[in-house]
Short mmCIF file of C-alpha atoms and ligand atoms in Angstrom, two decimals:
data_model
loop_
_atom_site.label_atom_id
_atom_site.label_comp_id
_atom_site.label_asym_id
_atom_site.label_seq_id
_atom_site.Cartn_x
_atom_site.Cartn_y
_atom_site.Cartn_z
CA UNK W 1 237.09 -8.29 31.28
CA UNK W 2 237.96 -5.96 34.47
CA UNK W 3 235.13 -7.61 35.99
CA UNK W 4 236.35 -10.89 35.40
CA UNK W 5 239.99 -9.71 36.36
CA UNK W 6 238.78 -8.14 39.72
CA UNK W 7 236.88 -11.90 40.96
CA UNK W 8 240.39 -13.56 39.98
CA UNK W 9 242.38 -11.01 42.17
CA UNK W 10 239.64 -11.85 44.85
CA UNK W 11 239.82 -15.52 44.33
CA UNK W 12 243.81 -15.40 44.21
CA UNK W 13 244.32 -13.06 47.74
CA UNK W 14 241.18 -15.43 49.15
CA UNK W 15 243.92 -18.64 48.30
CA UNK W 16 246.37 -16.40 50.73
CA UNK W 17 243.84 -16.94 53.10
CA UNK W 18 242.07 -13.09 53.02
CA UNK W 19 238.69 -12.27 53.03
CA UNK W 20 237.04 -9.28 51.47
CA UNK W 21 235.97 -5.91 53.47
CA UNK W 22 234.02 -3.03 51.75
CA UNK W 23 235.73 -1.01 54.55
CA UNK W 24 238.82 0.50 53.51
CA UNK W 25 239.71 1.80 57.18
CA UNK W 26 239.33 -2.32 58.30
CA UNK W 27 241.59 -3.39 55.28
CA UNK W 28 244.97 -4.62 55.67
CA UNK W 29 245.39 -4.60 51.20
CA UNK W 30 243.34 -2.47 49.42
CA UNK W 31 243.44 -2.80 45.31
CA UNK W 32 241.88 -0.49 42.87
CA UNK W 33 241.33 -2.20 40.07
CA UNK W 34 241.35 0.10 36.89
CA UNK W 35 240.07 1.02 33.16
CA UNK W 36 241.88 3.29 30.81
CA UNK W 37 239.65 3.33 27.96
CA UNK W 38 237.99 6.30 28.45
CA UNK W 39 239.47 9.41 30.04
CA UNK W 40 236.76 9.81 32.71
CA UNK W 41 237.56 6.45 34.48
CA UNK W 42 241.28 7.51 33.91
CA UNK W 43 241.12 11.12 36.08
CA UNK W 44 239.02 9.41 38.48
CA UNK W 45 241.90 6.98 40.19
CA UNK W 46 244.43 9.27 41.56
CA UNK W 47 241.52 11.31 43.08
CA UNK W 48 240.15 7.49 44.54
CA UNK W 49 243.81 6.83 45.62
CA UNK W 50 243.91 10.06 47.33
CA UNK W 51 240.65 9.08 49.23
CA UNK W 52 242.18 6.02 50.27
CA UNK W 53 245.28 6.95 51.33
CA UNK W 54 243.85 9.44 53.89
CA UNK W 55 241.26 6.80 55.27
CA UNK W 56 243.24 3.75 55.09
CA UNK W 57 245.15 2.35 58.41
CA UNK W 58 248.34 3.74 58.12
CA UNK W 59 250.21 -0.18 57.90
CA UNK W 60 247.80 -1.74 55.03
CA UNK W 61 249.34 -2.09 52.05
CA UNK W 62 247.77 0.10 48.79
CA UNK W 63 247.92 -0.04 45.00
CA UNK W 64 246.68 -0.06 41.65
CA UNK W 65 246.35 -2.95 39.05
CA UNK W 66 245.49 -2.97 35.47
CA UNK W 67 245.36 -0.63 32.47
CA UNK W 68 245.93 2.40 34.50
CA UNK W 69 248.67 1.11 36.00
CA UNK W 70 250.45 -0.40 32.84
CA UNK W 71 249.68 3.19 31.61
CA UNK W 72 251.03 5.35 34.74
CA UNK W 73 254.09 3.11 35.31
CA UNK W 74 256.73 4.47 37.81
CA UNK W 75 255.02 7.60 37.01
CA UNK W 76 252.12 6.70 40.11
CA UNK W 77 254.69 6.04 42.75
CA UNK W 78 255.85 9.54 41.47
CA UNK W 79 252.51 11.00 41.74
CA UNK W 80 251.79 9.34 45.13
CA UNK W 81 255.13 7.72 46.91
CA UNK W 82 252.93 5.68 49.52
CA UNK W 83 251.64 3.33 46.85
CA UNK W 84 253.05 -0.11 47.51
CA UNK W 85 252.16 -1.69 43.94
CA UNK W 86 251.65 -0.77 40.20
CA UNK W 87 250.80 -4.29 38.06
CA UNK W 88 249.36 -3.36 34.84
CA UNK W 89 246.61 -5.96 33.57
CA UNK W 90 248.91 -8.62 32.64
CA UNK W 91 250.94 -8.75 35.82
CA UNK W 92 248.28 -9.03 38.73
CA UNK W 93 249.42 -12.63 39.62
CA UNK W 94 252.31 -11.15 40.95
CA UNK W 95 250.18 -9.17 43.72
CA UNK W 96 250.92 -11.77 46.49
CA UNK W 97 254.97 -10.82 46.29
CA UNK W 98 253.90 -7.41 48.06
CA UNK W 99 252.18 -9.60 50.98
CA UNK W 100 255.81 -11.22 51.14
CA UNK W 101 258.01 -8.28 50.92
CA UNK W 102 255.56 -5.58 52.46
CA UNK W 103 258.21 -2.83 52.36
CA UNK W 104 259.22 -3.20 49.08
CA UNK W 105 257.93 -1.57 45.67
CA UNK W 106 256.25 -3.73 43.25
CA UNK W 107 256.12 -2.13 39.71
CA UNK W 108 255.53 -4.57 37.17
CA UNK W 109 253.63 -3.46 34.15
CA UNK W 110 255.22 -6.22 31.22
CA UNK W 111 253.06 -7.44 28.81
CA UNK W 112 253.53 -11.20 29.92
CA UNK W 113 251.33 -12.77 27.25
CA UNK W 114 249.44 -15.73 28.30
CA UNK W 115 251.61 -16.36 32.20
CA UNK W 116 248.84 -14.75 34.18
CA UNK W 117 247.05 -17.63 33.18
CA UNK W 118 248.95 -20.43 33.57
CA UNK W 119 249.34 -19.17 37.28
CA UNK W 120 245.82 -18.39 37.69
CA UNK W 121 243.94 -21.27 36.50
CA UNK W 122 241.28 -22.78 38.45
CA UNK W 123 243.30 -25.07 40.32
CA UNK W 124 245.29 -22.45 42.06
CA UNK W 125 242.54 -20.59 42.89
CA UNK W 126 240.05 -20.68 45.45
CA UNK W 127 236.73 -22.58 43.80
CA UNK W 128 233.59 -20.08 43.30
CA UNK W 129 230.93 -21.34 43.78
CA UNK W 130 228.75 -19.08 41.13
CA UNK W 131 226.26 -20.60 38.61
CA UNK W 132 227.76 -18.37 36.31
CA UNK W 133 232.20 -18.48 35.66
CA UNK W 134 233.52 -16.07 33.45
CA UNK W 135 236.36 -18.19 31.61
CA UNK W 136 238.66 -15.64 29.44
CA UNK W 137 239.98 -17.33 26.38
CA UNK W 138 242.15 -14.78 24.23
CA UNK W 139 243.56 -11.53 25.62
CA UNK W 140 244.71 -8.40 23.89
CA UNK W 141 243.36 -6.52 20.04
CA UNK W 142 245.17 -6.26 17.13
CA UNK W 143 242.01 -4.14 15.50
CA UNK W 144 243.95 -1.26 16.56
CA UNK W 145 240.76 1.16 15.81
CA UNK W 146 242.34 4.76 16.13
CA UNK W 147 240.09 5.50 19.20
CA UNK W 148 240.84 2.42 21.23
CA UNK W 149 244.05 1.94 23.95
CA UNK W 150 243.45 -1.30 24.08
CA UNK W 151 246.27 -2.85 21.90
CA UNK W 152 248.41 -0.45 23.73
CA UNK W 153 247.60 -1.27 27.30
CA UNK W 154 246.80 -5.13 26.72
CA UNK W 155 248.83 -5.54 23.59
CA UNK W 156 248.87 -7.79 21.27
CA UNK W 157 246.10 -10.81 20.40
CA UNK W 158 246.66 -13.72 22.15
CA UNK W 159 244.62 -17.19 22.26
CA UNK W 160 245.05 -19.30 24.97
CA UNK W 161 245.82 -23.04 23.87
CA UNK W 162 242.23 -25.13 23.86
CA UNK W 163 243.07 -27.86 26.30
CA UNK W 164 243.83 -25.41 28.99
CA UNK W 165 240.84 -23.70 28.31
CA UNK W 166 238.45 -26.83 28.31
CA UNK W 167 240.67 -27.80 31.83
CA UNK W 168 239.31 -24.18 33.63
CA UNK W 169 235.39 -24.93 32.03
CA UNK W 170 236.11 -28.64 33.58
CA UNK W 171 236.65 -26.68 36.61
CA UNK W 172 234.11 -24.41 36.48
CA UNK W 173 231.57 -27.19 35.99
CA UNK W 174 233.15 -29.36 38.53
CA UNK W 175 232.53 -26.15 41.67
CA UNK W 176 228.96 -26.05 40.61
CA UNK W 177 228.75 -23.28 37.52
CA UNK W 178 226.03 -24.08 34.90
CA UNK W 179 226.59 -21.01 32.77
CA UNK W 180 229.70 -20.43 31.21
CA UNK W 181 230.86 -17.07 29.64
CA UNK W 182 233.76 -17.05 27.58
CA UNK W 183 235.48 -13.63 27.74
CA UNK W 184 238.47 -11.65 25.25
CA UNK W 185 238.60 -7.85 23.48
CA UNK W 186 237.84 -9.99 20.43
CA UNK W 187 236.45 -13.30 21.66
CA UNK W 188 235.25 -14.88 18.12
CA UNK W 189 239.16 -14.17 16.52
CA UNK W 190 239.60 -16.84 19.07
CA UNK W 191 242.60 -19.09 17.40
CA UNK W 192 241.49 -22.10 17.94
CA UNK W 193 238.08 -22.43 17.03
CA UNK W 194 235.30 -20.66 19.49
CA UNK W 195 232.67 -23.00 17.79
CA UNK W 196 234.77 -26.29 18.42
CA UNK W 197 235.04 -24.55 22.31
CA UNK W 198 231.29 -24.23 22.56
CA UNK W 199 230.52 -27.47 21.08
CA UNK W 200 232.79 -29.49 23.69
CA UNK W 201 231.70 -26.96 26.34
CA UNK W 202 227.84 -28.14 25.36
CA UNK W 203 228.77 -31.58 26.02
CA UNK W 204 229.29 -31.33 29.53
CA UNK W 205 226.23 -32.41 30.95
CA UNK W 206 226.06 -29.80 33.87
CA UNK W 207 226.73 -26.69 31.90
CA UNK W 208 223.23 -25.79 30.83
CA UNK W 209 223.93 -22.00 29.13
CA UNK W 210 227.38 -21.03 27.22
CA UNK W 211 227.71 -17.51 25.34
CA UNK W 212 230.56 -14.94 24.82
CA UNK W 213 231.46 -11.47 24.64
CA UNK W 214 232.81 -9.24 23.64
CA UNK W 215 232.43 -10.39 19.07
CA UNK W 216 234.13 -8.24 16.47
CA UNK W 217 231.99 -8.11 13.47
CA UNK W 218 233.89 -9.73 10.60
CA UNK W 219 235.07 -12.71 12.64
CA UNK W 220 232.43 -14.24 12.99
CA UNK W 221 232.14 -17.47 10.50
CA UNK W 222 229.35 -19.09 9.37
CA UNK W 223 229.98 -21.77 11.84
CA UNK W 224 229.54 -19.75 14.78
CA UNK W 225 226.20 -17.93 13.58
CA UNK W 226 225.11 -21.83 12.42
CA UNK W 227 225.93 -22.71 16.05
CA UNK W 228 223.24 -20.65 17.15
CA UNK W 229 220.47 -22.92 15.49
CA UNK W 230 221.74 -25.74 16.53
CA UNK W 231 223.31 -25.98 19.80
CA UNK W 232 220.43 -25.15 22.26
CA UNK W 233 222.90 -24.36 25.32
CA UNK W 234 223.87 -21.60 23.27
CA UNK W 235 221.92 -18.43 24.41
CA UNK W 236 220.10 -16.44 21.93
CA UNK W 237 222.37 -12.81 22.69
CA UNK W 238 225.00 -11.96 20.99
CA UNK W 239 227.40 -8.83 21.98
CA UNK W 240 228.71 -7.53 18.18
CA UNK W 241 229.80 -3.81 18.57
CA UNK W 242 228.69 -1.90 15.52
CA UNK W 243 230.47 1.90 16.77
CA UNK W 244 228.67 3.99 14.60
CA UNK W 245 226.56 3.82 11.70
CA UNK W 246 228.33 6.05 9.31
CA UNK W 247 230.43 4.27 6.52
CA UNK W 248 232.85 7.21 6.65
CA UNK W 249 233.14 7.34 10.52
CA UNK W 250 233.61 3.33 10.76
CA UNK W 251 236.69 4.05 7.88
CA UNK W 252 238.31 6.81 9.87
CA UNK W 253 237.75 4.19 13.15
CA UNK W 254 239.06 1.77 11.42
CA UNK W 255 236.36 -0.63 11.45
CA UNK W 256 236.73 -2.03 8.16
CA UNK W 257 233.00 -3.45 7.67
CA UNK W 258 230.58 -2.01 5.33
CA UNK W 259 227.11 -1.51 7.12
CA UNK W 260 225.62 -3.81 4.27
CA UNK W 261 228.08 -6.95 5.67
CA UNK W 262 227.14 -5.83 9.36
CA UNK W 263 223.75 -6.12 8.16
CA UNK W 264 223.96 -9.01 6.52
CA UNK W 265 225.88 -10.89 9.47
CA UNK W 266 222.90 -10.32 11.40
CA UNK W 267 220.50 -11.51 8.75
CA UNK W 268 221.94 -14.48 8.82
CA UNK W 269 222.13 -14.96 12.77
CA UNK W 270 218.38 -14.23 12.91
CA UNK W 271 218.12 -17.22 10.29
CA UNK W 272 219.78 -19.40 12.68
CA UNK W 273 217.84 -18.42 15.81
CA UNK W 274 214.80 -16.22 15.07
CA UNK W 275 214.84 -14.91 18.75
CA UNK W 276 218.41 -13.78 18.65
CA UNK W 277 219.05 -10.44 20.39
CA UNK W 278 221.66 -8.29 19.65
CA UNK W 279 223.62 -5.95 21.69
CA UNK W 280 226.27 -2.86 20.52
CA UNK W 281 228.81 -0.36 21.88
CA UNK W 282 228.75 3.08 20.50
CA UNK W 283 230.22 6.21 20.36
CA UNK W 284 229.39 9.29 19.51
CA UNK W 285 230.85 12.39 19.30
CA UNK W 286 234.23 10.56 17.01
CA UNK W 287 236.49 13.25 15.04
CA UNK W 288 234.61 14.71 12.11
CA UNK W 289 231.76 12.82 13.32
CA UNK W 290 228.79 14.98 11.44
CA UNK W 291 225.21 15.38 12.04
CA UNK W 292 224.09 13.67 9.25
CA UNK W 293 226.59 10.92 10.20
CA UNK W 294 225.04 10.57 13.64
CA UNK W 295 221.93 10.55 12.38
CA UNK W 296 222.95 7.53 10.03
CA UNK W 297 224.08 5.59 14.13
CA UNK W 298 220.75 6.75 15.07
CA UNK W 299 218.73 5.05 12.15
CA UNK W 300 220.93 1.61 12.60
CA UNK W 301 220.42 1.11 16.34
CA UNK W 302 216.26 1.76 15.38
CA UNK W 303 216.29 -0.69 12.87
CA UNK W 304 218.32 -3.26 14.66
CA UNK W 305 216.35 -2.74 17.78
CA UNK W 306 219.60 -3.60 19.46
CA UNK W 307 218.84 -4.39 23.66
CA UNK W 308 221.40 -3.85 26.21
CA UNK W 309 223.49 -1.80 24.66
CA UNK W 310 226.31 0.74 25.66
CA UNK W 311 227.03 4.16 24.75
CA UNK W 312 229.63 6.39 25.24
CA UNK W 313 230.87 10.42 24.26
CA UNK W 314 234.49 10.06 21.99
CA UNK W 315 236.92 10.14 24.38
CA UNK W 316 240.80 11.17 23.06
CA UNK W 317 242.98 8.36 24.46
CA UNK W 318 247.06 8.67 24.33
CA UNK W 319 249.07 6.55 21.58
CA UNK W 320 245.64 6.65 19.44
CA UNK W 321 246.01 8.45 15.92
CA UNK W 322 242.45 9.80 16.55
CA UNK W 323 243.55 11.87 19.26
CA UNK W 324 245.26 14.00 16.94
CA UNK W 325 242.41 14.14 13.85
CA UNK W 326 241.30 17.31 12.90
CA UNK W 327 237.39 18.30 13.77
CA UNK W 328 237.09 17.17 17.34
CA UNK W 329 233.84 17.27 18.59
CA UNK W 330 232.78 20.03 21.70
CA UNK W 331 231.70 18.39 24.81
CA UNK W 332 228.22 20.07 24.52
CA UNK W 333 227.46 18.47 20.84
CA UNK W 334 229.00 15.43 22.17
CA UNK W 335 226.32 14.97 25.30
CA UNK W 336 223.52 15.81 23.37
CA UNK W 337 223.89 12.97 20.79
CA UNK W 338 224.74 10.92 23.75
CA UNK W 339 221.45 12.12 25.37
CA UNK W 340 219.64 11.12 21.88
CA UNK W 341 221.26 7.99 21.20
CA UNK W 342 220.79 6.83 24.80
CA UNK W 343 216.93 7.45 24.32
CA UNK W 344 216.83 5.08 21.00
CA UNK W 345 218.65 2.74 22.72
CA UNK W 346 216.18 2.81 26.46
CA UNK W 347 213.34 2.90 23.92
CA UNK W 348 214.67 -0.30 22.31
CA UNK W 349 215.02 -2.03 25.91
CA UNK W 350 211.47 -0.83 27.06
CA UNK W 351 209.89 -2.52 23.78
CA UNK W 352 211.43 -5.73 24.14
CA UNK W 353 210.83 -6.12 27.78
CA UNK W 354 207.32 -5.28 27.11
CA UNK W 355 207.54 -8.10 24.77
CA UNK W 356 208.58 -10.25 26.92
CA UNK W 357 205.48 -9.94 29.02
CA UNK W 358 203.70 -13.60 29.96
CA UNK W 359 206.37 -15.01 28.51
CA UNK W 360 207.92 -18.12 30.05
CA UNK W 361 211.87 -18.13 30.44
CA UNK W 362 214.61 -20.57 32.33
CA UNK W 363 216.65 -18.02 33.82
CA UNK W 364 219.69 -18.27 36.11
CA UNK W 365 219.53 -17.51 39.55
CA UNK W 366 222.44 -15.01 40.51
CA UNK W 367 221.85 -14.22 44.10
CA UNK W 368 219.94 -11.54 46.11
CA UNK W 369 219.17 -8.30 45.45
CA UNK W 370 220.10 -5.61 48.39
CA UNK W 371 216.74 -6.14 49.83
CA UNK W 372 217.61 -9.78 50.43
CA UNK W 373 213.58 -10.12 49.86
CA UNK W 374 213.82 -10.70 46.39
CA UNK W 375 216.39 -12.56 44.22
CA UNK W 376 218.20 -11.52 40.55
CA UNK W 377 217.60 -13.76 37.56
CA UNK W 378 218.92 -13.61 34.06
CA UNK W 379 216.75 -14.27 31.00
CA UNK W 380 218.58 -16.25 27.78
CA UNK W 381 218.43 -12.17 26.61
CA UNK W 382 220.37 -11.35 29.49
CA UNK W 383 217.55 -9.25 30.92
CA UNK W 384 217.54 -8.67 34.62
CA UNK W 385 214.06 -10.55 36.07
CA UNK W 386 213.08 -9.87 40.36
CA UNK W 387 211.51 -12.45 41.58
CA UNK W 388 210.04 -12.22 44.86
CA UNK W 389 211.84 -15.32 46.69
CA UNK W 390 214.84 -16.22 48.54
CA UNK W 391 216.64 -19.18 47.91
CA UNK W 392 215.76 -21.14 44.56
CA UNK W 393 217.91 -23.87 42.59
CA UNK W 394 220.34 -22.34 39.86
CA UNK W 395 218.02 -22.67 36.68
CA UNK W 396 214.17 -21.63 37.29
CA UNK W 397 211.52 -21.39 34.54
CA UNK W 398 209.92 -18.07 35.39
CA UNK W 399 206.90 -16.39 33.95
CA UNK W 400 207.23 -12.38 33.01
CA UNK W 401 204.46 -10.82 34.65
CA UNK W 402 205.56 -7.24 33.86
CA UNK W 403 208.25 -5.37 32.93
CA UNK W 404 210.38 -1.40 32.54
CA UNK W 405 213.10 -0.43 30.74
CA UNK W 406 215.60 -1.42 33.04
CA UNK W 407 213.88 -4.72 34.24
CA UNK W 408 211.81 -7.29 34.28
CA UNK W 409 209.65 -8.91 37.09
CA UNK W 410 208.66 -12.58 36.98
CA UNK W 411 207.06 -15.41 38.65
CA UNK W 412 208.24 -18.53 39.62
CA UNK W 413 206.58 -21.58 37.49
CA UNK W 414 208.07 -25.18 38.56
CA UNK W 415 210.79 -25.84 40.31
CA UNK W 416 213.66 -27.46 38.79
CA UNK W 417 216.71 -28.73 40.98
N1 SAH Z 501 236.74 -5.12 21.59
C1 SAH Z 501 235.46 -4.64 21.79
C2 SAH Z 501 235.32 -3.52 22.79
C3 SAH Z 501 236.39 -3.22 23.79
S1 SAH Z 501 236.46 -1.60 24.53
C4 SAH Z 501 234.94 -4.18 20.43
O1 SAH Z 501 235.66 -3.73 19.59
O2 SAH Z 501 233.76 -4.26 20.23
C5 SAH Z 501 234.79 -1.36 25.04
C6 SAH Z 501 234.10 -0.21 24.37
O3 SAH Z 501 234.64 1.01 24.81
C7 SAH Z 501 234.25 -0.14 22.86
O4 SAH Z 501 233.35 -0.99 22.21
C8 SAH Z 501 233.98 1.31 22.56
O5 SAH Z 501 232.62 1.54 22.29
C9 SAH Z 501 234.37 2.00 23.85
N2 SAH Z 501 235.59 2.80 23.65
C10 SAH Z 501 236.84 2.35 23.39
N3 SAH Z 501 237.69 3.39 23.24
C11 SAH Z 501 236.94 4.52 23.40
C12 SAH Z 501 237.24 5.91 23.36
N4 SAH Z 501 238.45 6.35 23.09
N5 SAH Z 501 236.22 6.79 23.59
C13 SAH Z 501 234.98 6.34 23.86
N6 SAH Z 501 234.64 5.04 23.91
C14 SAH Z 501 235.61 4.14 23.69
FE1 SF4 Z 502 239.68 -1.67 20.88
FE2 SF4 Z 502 237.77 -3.47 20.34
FE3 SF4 Z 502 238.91 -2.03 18.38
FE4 SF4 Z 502 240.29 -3.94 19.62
S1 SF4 Z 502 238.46 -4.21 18.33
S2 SF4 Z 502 241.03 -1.91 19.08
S3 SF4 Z 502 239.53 -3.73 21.70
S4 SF4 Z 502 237.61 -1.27 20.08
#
């Protein structure tokens, strides 16, 4: 999601007529863009402002947008005076008003619902010209696991209507994307039908792959996992954060699934699509969290041989009941689950690219590596393929000629325009 909202603040100051600079001493705007789910990301933007501040020209305007912001308030103009904006992650449309009134103070950290939106949809915006458009449909949790700021700092669940998403895929298609990714916190509680979404997405002749991210395990219906077997455009991944494989951790995270129903959700996906891959957050290290119950997250992400998956050390997050349980976890027992778990989870990755070996795939083109020698493909798993070529049409059938845990390399087979 901050990926997505970073390209639209791009595409939005790119309608003003700006262009992008990795060079903060050549910038005349510089926005940090920030995450306040964990704590780590948290500490680390007043040091970055800090940085920036000392090697930015002394006229460019500086500031900081999303949950940090919403979080920090008036505090950060407190904590640093020069900042020129605070817009928590709801209220980044209004960025342009500091380009207009350079010398005032823009704090706006509301929880405007669905308005960023309506402002930013794709016909306000400068086209991109990707093959892949991230298209966010819903926005906010109401989960409200005890760990998670989310619900505080995006607030509450909201679906935006169906015609005005099917208008920004329209869009999308129409500037050349042929993968579409729909995007929200809990993408499948999607109000208004994710399946009927992907269906009418599917029938757009240019859009050749659709999927979503990120799924919360009891939404999804037996009409989405059917969708799988039976709409081809669909990709065979699936993002479906399990947290931790302890039934009495997932209670005190309030994740109210039993690991039998997780279980059985995927059972049922891989009898819609055999080649489904799955992919899950964790975290270790949660309040209480003991070692027979990590043991019990370490079993579930062997047998479910989840693949690009993410995993993080409990982090204690203000207005979260969890950050005031009894039996937190020390850092040191914390990093060496995370140190186990991560080796499952690489082991997992390195098997199934292995797999994948002679293998042929379509896979999307998504632009150059650093090199500019070789280009960056995704496989329907989302794996990452190099190919040794330059410039190739969107959508290439490639063979997998070998492979690591991180990547896979691949060969081009026919050309398709
Ligand atoms: N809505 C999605 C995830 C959104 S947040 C879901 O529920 O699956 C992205 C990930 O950050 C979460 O899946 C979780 O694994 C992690 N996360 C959230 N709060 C955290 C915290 N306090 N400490 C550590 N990791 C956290
Ligand atoms: Fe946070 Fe995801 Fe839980 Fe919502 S479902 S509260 S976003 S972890």
């Amino acid at each position: 999601m901050n990926v997505y909202d970073g390209m639209r603040i791009a595409s939005m100051l790119r309608g003003r007529g700006m262009t992008e600079t990795d060079d903060v001493a050549a910038a005349d705007l510089i926005v940090l863009n920030t995450c306040s789910v964990r704590e780590k990301a948290t500490n680390k933007v007043f040091s970055e402002l800090g940085r920036i501040q000392k090697r930015k020209r002394p006229d460019a305007l500086f500031g900081i947008v999303g949950c940090v912001a919403r979080e920090s308030g008036a505090d950060a103009f407190r904590r640093i005076p020069e900042l020129n904006f605070v817009l928590g992650p709801q209220s980044y449309h209004k960025l342009p008003e500091i380009l207009d009134n350079p010398d005032s103070k823009l704090l706006n950290i509301d929880l405007s619902g669905l308005e960023k939106f309506d402002e930013l949809n794709y016909s306000n915006l400068k086209p991109q010209t990707s093959n892949l458009s991230y298209i966010p449909i819903q926005e906010g949790c109401d989960h409200f696991c005890t760990y998670c700021i989310v619900p505080h700092t995006r607030g509450r669940e909201l679906s935006r209507p169906f015609d005005d998403v099917m208008r920004d895929v329209h869009a999308a298609a129409d500037t050349g994307a042929i993968e579409i990714c729909f995007l929200g916190q809990n993408v499948n509680g999607y109000k208004f039908s994710l399946d009927n979404l992907i269906r009418e997405t599917a029938k757009i002749d240019s859009i050749e792959r659709i999927r979503f991210t990120s799924s919360y395990p009891t939404e999804m219906t037996d009409d989405l996992i059917a969708l799988f077997g039976t709409e081809p455009k669909l990709l065979p991944f699936l993002n479906m954060p399990i947290q931790s494989g302890s039934p009495d951790v997932l209670t005190r995270m309030n994740r109210p699934y039993s690991l039998e129903l997780y279980i059985d959700i995927v059972n049922k996906l891989l009898a819609a699509r055999p080649d489904i891959q799955i992919s899950s957050d964790f975290i270790v290290g949660f309040p209480g969290e003991t070692d027979e119950d990590f043991e019990m997250t370490c079993d579930i992400a062997r047998r479910i041989k989840y693949i690009n998956s993410y995993s993080f050390k409990y982090s204690p997050r203000p207005h979260t009941p969890a950050a005031q349980f009894p039996n937190q976890i020390p850092e040191n027992i914390k990093k060496v689950r995370l140190k186990i778990l991560d080796e499952i989870l690489t082991e997992n990755n390195r098997a199934f690219n292995e797999s994948c070996i002679g293998r042929e795939m379509e896979c999307l083109i998504e632009g150059p590596d650093k090199t500019g020698k070789h280009l960056l493909a995704r496989t329907p798993y989302m794996q990452q393929v190099i190919i040794a070529a330059n410039n190739l049409p969107p959508l290439q059938k490639i063979r997998i000629t070998s492979a690591n845990k991180c990547s896979l390399r691949g060969e081009i087979i026919n050309l398709k325009s």
